Coordinates of C-alpha atoms and ligand atoms in Angstrom, one line a residue:
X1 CA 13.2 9.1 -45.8
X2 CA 12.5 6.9 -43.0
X3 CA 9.7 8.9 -41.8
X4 CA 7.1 7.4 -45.5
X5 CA 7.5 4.3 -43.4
X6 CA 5.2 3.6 -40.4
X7 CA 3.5 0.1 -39.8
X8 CA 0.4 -0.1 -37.6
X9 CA 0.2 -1.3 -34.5
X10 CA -2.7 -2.6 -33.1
X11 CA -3.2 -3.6 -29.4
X12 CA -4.3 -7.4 -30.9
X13 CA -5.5 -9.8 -28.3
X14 CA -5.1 -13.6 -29.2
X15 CA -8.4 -15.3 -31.0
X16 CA -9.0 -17.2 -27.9
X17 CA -9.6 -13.9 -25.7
X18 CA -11.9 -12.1 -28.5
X19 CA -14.0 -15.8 -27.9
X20 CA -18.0 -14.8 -26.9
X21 CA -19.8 -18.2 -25.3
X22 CA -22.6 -19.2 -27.3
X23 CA -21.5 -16.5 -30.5
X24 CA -21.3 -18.9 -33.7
X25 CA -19.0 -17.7 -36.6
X26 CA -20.6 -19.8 -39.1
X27 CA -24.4 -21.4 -39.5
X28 CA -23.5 -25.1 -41.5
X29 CA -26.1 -25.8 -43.4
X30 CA -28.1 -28.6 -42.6
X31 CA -27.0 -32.1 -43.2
X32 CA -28.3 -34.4 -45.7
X33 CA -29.1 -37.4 -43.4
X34 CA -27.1 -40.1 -45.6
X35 CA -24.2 -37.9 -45.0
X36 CA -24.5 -38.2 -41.7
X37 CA -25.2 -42.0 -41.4
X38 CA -21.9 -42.5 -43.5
X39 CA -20.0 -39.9 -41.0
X40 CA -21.5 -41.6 -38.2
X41 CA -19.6 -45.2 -39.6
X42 CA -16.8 -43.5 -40.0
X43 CA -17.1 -42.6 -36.9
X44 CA -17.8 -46.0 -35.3
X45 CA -14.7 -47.4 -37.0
X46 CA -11.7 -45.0 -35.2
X47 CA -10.8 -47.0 -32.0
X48 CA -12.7 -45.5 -29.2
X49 CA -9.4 -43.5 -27.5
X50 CA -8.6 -42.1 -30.8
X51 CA -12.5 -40.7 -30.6
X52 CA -13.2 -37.0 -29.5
X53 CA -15.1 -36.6 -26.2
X54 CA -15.1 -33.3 -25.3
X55 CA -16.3 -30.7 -27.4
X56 CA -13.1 -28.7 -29.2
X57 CA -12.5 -25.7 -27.6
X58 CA -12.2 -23.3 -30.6
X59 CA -12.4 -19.3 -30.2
X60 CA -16.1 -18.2 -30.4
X61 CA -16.3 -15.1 -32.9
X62 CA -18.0 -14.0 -35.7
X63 CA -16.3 -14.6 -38.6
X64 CA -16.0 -10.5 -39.3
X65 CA -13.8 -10.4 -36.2
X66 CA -11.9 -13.6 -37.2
X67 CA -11.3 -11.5 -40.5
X68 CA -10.0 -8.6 -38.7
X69 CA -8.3 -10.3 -36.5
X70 CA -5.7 -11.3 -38.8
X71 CA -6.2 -8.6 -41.2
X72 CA -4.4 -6.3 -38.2
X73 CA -2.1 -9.3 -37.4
X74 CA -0.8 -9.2 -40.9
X75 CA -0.7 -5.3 -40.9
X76 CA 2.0 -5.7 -38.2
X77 CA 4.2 -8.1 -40.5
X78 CA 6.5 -7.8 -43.1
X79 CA 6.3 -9.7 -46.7
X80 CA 7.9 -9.6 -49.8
X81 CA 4.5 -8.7 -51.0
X82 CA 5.1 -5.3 -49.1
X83 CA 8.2 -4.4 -50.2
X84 CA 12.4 -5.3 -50.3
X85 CA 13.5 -8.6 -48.3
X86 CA 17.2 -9.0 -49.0
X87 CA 17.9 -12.0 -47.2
X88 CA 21.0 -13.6 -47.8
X89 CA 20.6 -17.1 -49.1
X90 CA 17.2 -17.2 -48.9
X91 CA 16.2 -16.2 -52.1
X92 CA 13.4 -14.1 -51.1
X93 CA 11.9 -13.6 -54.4
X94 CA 8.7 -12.5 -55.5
X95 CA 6.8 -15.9 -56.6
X96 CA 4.4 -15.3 -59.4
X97 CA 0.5 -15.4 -58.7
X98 CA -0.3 -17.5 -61.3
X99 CA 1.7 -20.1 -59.6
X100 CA -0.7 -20.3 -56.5
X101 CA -3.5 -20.2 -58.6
X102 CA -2.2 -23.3 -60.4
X103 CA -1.7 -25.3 -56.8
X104 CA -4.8 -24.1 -55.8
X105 CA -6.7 -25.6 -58.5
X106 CA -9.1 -28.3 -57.5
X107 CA -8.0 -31.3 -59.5
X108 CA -4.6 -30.8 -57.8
X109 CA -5.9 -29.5 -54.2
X110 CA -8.6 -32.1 -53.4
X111 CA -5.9 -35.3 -54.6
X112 CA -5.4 -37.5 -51.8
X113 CA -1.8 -39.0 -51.3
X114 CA -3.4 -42.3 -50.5
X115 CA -5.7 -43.0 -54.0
X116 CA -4.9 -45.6 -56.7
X117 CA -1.8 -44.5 -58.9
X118 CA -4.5 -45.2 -61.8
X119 CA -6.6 -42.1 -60.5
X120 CA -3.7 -39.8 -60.3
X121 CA -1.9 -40.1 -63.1
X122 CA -1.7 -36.4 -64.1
X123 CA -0.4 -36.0 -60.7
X124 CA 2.4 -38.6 -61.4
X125 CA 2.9 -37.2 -65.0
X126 CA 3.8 -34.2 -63.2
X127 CA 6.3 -35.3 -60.6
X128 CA 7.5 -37.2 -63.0
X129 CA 8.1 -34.3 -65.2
X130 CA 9.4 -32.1 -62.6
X131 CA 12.4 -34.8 -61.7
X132 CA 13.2 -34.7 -65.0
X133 CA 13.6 -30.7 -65.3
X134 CA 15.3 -30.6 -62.1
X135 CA 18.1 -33.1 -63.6
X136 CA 18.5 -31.4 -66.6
X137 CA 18.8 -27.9 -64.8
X138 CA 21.4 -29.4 -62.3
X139 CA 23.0 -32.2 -64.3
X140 CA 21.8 -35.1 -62.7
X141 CA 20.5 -38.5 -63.6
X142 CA 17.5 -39.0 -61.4
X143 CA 15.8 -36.8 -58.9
X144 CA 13.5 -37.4 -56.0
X145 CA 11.1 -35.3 -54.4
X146 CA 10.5 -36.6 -51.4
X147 CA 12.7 -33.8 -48.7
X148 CA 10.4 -31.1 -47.5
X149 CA 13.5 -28.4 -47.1
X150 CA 16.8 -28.3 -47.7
X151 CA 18.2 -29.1 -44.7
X152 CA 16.0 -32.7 -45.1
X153 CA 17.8 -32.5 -48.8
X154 CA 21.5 -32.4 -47.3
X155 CA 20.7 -35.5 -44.6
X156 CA 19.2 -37.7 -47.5
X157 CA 22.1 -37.1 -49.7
X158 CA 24.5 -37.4 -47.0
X159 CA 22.9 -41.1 -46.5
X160 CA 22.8 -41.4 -50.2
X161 CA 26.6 -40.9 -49.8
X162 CA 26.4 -43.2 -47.0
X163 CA 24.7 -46.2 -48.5
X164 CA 27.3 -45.6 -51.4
X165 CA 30.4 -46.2 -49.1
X166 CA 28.1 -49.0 -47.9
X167 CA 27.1 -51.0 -50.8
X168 CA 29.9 -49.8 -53.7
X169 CA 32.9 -49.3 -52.1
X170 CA 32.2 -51.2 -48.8
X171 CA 34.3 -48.3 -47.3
X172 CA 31.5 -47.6 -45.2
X173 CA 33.6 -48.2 -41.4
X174 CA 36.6 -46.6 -43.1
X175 CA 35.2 -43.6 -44.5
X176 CA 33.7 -41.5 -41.7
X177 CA 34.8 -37.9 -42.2
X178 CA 32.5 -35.2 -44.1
X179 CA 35.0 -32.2 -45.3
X180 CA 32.8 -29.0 -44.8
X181 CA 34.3 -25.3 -45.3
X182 CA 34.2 -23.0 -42.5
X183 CA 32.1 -20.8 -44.8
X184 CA 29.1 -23.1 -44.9
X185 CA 25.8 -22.9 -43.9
X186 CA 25.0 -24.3 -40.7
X187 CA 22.7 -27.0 -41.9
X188 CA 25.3 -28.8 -43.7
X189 CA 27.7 -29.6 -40.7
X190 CA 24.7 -30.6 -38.9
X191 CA 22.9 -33.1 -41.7
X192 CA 26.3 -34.9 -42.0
X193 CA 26.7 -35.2 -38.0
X194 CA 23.0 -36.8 -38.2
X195 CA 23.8 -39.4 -40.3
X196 CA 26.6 -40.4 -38.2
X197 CA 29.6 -38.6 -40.1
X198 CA 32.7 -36.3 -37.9
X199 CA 32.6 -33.2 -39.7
X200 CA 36.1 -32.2 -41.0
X201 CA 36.2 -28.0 -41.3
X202 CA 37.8 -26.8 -44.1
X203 CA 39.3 -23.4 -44.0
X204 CA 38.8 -20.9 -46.5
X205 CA 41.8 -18.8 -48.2
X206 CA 42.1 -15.0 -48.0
X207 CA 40.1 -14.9 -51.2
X208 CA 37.1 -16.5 -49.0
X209 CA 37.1 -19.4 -51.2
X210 CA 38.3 -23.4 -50.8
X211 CA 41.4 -23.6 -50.0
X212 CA 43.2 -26.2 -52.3
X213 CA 46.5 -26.8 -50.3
X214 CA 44.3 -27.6 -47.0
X215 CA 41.7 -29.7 -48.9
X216 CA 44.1 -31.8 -50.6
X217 CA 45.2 -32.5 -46.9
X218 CA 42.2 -33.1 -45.5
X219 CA 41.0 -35.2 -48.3
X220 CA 41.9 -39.2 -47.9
X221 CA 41.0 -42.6 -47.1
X222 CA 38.5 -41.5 -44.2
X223 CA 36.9 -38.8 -46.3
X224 CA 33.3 -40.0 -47.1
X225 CA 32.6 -36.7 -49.3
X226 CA 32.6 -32.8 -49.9
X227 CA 30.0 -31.0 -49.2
X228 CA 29.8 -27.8 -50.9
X229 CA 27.8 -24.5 -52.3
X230 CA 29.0 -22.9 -55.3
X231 CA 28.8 -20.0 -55.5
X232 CA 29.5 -20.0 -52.0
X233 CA 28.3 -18.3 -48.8
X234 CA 30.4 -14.9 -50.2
X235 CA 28.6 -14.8 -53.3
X236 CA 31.8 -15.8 -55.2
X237 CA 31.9 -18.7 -57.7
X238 CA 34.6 -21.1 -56.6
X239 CA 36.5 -20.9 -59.3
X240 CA 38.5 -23.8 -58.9
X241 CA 35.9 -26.3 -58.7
X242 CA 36.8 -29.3 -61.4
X243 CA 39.9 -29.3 -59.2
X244 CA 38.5 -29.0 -56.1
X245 CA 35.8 -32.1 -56.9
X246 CA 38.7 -33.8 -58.5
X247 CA 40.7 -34.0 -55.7
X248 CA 38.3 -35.3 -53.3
X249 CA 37.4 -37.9 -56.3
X250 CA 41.1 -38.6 -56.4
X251 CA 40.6 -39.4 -52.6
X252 CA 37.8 -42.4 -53.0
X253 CA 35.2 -39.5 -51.8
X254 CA 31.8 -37.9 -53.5
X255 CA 30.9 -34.3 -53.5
X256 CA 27.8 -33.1 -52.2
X257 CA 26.4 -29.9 -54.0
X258 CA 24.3 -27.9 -51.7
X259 CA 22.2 -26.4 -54.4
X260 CA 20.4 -23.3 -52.0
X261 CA 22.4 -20.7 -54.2
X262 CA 21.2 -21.9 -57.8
X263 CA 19.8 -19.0 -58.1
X264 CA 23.3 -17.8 -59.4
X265 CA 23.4 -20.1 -62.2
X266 CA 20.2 -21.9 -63.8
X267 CA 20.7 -22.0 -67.0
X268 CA 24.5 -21.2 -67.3
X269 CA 26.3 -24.0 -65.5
X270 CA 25.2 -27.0 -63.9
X271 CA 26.7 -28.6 -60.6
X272 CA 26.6 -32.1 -62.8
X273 CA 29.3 -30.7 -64.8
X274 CA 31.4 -29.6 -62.4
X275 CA 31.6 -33.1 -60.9
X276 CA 29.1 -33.2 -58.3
X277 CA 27.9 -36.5 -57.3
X278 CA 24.8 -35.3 -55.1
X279 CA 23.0 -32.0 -55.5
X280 CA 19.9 -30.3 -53.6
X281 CA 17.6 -27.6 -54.9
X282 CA 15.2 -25.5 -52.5
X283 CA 12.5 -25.0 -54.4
X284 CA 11.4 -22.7 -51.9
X285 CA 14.1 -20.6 -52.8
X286 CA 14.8 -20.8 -56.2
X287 CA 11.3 -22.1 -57.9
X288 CA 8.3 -20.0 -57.0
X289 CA 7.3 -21.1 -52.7
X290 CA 6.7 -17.9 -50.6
X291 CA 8.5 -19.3 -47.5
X292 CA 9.5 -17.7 -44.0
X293 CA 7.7 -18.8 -40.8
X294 CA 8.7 -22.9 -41.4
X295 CA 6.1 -23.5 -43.9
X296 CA 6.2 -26.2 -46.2
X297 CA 9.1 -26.2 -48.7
X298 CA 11.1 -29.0 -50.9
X299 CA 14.7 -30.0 -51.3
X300 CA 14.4 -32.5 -53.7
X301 CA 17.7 -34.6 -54.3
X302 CA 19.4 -35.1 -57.6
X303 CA 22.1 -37.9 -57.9
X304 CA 24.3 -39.6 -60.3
X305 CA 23.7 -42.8 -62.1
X306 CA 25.7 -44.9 -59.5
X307 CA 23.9 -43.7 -56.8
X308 CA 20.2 -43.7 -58.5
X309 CA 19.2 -47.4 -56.6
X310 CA 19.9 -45.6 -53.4
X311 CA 17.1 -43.0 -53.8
X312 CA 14.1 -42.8 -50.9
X313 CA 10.8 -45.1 -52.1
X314 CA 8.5 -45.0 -54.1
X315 CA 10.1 -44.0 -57.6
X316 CA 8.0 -42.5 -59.9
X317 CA 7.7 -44.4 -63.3
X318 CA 6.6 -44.3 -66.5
X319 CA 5.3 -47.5 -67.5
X320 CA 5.6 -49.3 -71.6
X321 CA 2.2 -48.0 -71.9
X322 CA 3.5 -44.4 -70.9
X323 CA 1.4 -44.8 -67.9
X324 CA 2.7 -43.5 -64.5
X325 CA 3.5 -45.6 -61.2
X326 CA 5.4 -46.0 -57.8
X327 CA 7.3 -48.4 -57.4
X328 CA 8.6 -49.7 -54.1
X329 CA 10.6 -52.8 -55.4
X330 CA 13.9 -51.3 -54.8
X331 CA 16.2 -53.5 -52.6
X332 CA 18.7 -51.1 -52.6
X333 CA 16.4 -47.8 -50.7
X334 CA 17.5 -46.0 -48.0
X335 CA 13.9 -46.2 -47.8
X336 CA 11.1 -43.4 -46.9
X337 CA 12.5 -39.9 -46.0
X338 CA 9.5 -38.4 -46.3
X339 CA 5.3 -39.2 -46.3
X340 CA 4.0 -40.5 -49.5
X341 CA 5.7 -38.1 -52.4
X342 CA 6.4 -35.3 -50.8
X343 CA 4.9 -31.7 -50.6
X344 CA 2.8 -31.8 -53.6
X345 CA 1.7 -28.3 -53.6
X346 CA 5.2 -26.9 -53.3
X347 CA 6.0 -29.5 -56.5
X348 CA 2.8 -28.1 -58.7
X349 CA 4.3 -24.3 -58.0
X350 CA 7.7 -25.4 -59.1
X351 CA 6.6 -27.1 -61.6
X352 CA 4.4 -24.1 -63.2
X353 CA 7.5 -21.7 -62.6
X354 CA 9.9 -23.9 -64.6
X355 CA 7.4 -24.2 -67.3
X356 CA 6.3 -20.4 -68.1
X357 CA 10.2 -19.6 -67.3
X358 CA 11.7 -22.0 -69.5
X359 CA 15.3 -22.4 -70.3
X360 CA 15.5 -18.9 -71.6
X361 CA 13.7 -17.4 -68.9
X362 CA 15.2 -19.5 -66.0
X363 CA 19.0 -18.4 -67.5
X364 CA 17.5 -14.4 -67.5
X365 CA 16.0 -14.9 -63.7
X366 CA 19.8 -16.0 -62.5
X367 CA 21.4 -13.4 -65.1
X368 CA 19.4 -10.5 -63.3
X369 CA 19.8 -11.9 -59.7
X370 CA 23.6 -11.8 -60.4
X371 CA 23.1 -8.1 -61.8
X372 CA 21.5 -6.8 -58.7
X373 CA 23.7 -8.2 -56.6
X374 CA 26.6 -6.6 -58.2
X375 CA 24.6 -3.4 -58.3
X376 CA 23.9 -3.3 -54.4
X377 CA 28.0 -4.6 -54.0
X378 CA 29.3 -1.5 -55.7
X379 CA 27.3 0.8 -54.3
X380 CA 27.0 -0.5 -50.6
X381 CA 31.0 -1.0 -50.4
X382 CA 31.5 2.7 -51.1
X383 CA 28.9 4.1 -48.6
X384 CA 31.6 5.4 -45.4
X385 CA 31.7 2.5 -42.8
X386 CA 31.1 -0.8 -45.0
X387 CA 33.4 -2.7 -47.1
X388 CA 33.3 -5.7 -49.1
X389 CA 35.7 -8.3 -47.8
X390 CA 37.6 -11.3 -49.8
X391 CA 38.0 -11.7 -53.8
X392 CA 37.2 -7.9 -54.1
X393 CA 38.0 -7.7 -57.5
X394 CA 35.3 -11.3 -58.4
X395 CA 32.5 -10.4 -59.4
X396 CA 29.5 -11.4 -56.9
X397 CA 27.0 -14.3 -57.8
X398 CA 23.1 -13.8 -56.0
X399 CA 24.2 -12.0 -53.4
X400 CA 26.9 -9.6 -51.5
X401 CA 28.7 -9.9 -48.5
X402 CA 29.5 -6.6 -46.7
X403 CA 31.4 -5.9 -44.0
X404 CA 30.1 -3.7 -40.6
X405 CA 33.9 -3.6 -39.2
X406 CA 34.9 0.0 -39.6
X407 CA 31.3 1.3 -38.8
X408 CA 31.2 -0.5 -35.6
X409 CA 34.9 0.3 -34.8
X410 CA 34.3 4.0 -35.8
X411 CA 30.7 4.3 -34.3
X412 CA 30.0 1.5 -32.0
X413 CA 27.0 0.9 -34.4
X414 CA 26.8 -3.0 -35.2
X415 CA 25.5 -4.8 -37.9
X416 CA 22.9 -5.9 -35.9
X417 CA 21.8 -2.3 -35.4
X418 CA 22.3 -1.5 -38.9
X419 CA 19.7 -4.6 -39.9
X420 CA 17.7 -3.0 -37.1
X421 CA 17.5 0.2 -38.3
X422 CA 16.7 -0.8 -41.8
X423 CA 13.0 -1.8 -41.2
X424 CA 12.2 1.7 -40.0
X425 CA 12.5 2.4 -44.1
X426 CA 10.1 -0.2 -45.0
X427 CA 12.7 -2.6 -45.9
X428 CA 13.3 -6.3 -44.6
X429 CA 17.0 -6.7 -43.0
X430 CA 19.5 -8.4 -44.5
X431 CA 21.0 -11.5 -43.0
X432 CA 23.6 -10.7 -40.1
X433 CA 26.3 -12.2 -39.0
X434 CA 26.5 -14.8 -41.8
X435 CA 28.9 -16.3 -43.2
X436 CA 31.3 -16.9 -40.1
X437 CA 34.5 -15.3 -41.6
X438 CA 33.2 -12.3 -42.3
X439 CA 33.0 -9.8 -38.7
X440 CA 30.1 -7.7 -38.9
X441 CA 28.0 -9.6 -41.8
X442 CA 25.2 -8.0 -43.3
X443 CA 24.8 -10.7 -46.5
X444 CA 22.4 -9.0 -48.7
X445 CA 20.7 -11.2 -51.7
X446 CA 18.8 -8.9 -54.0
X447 CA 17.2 -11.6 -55.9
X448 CA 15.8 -10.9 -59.9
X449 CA 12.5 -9.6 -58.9
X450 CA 13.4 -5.7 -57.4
X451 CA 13.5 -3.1 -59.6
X452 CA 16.5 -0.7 -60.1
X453 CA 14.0 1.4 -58.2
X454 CA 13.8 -0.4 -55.3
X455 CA 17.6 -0.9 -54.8
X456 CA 18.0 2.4 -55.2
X457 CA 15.9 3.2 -52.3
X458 CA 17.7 0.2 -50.4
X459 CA 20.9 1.8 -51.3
X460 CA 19.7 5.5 -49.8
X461 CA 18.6 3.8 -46.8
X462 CA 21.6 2.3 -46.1
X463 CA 23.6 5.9 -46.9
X464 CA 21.5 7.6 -44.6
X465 CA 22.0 5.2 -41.7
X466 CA 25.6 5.1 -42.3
X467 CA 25.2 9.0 -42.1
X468 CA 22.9 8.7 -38.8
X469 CA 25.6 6.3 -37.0
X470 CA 28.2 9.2 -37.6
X471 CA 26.0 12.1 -36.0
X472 CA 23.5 10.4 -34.1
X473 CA 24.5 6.4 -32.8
X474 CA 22.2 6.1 -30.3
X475 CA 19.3 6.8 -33.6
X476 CA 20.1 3.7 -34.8
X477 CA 21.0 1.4 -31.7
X478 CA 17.9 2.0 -30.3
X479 CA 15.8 1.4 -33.8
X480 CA 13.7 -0.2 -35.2
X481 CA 10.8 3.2 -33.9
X482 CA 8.3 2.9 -36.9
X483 CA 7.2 -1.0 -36.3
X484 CA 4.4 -2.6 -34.8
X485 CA 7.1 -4.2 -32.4
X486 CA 10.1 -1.9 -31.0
X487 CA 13.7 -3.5 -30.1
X488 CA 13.6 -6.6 -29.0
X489 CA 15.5 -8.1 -26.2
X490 CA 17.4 -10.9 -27.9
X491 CA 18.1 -12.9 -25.2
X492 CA 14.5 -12.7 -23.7
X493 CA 12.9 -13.2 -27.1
X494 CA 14.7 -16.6 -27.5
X495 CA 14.9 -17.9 -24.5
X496 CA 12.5 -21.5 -23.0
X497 CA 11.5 -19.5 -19.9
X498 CA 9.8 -16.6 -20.8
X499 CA 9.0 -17.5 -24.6
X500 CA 5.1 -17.8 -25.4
X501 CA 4.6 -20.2 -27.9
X502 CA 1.3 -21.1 -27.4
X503 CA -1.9 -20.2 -25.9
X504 CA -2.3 -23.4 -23.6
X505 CA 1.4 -22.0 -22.8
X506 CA 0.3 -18.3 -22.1
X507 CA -2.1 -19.6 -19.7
X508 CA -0.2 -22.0 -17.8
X509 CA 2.3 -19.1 -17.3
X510 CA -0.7 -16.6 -16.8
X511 CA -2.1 -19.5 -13.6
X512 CA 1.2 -19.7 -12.5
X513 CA 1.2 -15.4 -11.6
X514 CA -1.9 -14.9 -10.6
Ligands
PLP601 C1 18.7 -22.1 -46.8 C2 20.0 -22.8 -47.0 C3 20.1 -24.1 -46.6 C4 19.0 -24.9 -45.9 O1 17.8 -24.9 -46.5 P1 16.4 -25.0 -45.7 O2 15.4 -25.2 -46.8 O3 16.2 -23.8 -45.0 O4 16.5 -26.2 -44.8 C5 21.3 -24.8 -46.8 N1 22.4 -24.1 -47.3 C6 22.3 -22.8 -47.7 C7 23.5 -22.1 -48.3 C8 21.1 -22.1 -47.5 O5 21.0 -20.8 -47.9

C-alpha cells in the first residue's frame, strides 16, 4: 500500500542561483508620465536614509522558470489539499474555496488599514458582525479581533485578566499565580509567564482530566485565574467543569478558556456557559484559514461584560445612525495588541465560513469532527501495539490520543518512527509526543472534512506499519523512503549552527568554506 505513494523530488536550486544577468521576467509597460511625477514626490518626501540606493538584488529569471520553480517546490510538499493531515490540535481542515475567493475580492483586497472609517464601512459592518458571531458561538459579551494567533489570544486575555485584578479587585500584587494543567498546550504556560504571572501546574487525575482535590488546593488568594481547554489536550470533555470554574471563582480567580479545541463543540455548548470569563478562538483552526508554515492567522478574544472596558483599541461601533466606527476613547485599554484591526483577510474567510455554515451547519461540522475521531479511536486502539490511555470508556471530542508504549517496548519502534513512516502512504503525521502525560503520543485529529474513505486508508496504514514494526523494525526506523526529503537528523535540522534560513545566510556560510 505504501508503494501508490511516491513524491517527486527534484534537485531544486534556490531562485537566486537560477538568476541570468541582464534576463528580465517581466517587460512593465510604459509609464504614464503623471504617474511618474506623482511617484517621484512620493519619493522626494521619505527621509533620504529610508531612500533605496542601490538597485534590489532580486533573482533574474523568466517568469516560466519562476513558475516552475515553485511548481517543483510545492511538488515536494505536503497539504491538506493533497491528502490526510491529522494533526492533533491543529484542526487541519479542509477550508472551502469559496472562502478565498471571497478575501480575494477587490473591494476587500485593495482596503487600506489606514483610510477614513467613512470609506470602509462595509469593512467595519463586517468585523463588526463577526465579533458578534463569535460571542454568540462562545458565550461572550464582546469580542475583539485584534491577536493574529492564538498564542497572541492567550497573552491578551491573560492581561485582560491582569488589568482585571488591577482595576476591579485591586488584587493585582496579591494575585500572581496562573493554575495551568500539566496537560496543556505549551503556549499557555508561556503567555501567562509573559505577562508577568508564576505558572502554578496542575496535575491531571488517572482519568487525564482536572483534578478537583488538587485544584481546590491550588486555588486561593494568589490565584489570578485558570486557564483551560475543554475538551482538553486527550480529546476528553472535562466533565466537571461548572465545578471546576466554580471553584477557582469561589477563590477570587477568572477562568481563561483556551478556545483551540472548539472544533469539538460549536453549536452544542459554549465556554460562556460553563463559566468562562475569557475565551480565544483560532480562526485558523476552526473557521476556514489554510495555516502551517507561520502564516497569518487570528485569535480573537471574547470576554465577559466586566472585563469588556479592558479590551485592546480601537472598538468597533455601530453608531445611532447604524453607521460603523473605532473608537479609541477608552480609558480603561490595555491598549494596542495588534496593528490597526487585525488580519483582515483571515476575518473576511471567517466571516464567509460562519455565514454559509450557519448555526446548523457549524453544530454538523463539530458533530462529524467528533465522529471521526471516535472512528479513528476505536479502530487505532485495537491495531497490536497502540492503546488508548485515560477515560477509556469517554467518548473522544475532535481528536484521539494514542499510545506508542507497548509498540516501542515490544519493537523498539517509537512514535516518532511511526509518524515517520506514515508519510511514505501519502499521509501527513500526526502530532507526537503531545500531550505530556501520555509516553509515546501520536494525537491524531481527524477533523469533519475526511471521508470514511480516507480514514479507512489512514486506519490500514497504520495496521500495516504496526505489522512492519513486528517483522521488519528497521522498515520503519529508517522511513520516511518515498519523500522528496529522506530522514532527517533532528538534532542537525534544528539546531543555530548548521540551520539555513536564508539565502544571505547560505552564502555567508558558503564564503566561510570556501
Ligand atoms: C494551536 C493551539 C494553541 C496556540 O495557537 P496558535 O494559533 O498556534 O498560537 C493553543 N492551545 C492549543 C490547545 C492549541 O492546539
Amino acid at each position: 500500500m505504501s508503494g501508490t505513494f511516491h513524491q517527486a523530488s527534484w534537485n531544486e536550486p534556490v531562485i537566486f542561483e537560477k538568476s541570468v544577468e541582464g534576463v528580465r521576467s517581466h517587460v512593465p509597460p510604459p509609464v504614464d508620465p503623471k504617474i511618474r511625477d506623482l511617484l517621484g514626490s512620493v519619493d522626494s518626501l521619505l527621509p533620504s536614509e529610508a531612500r533605496r540606493s542601490a538597485p534590489l538584488n532580486l533573482p533574474r529569471t523568466p517568469e516560466m522558470q519562476i513558475v516552475r520553480h515553485f511548481t517543483r517546490l510545492s511538488q515536494m510538499n505536503y497539504s491538506v489539499t493533497l491528502g490526510t493531515y491529522p494533526l492533533g490540535s491543529c484542526t487541519m481542515k479542509y477550508n472551502p474555496l469559496v472562502d478565498e475567493i471571497v478575501a480575494g475580492m477587490p473591494g476587500f483586497a485593495w482596503l487600506h488599514p489606514g483610510q477614513d472609517p467613512r470609506t470602509v464601512q462595509g469593512a467595519l459592518e463586517l468585523m463588526w458582525e463577526l465579533e458578534q458571531w463569535i460571542g454568540e458561538i462562545t458565550g461572550m459579551d464582546e469580542v475583539t479581533l485584534q491577536p493574529s494567533a492564538g498564542a497572541h489570544g492567550e497573552f491578551t486575555g491573560v492581561m485582560l485578566i491582569r488589568e482585571y485584578h488591577r482595576q476591579v479587585t485591586g488584587e493585582w500584587d496579591k494575585r500572581h499565580e496562573m493554575i495551568i494543567p500539566d496537560a496543556a498546550h505549551g503556549t499557555n504556560p508561556a503567555s501567562a509567564t509573559m505577562a508577568g504571572y508564576k505558572v502554578v501546574v496542575l496535575p491531571s487525575n488517572d482519568e487525564g482530566l482536572v483534578d478537583l482535590d488538587a485544584l481546590k488546593e491550588a486555588a486561593g488568594p494568589a490565584t489570578a485565574g485558570l486557564m483551560l481547554t475543554n475538551p482538553n489536550t486527550i480529546g476528553v470533555f472535562e466533565k466537571n467543569i461548572e465545578e471546576i470554574t466554580g471553584i477557582v471563582h469561589d477563590a477570587g480567580g477568572l477562568v481563561y478558556y483556551d478556545g483551540a479545541n472548539l472544533n469539538a463543540i460549536m453549536g452544542i455548548v459554549r465556554p460562556g456557559d460553563m463559566g468562562f470569563d475569557v475565551v480565544h478562538v483560532n480562526l485558523h483552526k476552526t473557521f476556514s484559514t489554510p495555516h502551517g508554515g507561520g502564516g497569518p492567522g487570528a485569535g480573537p478574544v471574547g470576554v465577559k461584560r466586566e472585563l469588556a472596558d479592558f479590551l485592546p483599541v480601537p472598538r468597533i461601533v455601530r453608531r445611532g445612525d447604524g453607521s460603523f466606527d473605532l473608537d479609541y476613547d477608552r480609558p480603561k485599554s490595555i491598549g494596542k495588541v495588534h496593528g490597526f484591526y487585525g488580519n483582515f483577510g483571515v476575518l473576511i474567510r471567517a466571516y464567509a465560513y460562519i455565514y454559509a455554515l450557519g448555526h446548523e451547519g457549524l453544530r454538523r461540522a463539530s458533530e462529524l469532527a467528533v465522529l471521526n475521531a471516535n472512528y479513528v479511536a476505536h479502530h487505532v486502539k485495537q491495531i497490536r501495539g497502540f492503546s488508548l490511555p485515560f477515560s477509556k470508556d469517554a467518548p473522544r471530542m475532535h481528536e484521539c490520543v494514542i499510545s506508542a508504549k507497548q509498540l516501542k517496548e515490544e519493537t523498539g519502534v517509537t512514535a516518532m518512527n511511526v509518524a515517520k513512516r506514515l508519510l511514505d502512504f501519502g499521509v501527513h503525521a500526526p502530532t507526537v509526543y503531545f500531550p505530556l502525560i501520555v509516553e509515546e503520543a501520536l494525537m491524531i485529529e481527524p477533523t469533519e472534512s475526511e471521508s470514511k474513505e480516507d480514514l479507512d486508508r489512514f486506519i490500514a496504514a497504520l495496521k500495516q506499519i504496526s505489522e512492519e514494526a513486528y517483522t521488519n523494525p528497521e522498515l520503519v526506523k529508517s522511513a520516511p523512503h518515498n519523500t522528496a526529503v529522506g530522514l532527517l537528523d533532528e538534532y542537525k535540522a534544528a539546531h543555530p549552527t548548521t540551520l539555513t534560513l536564508s539565502w544571505r545566510m547560505y552564502q555567508q556560510r558558503l564564503k566561510k568554506t570556501q
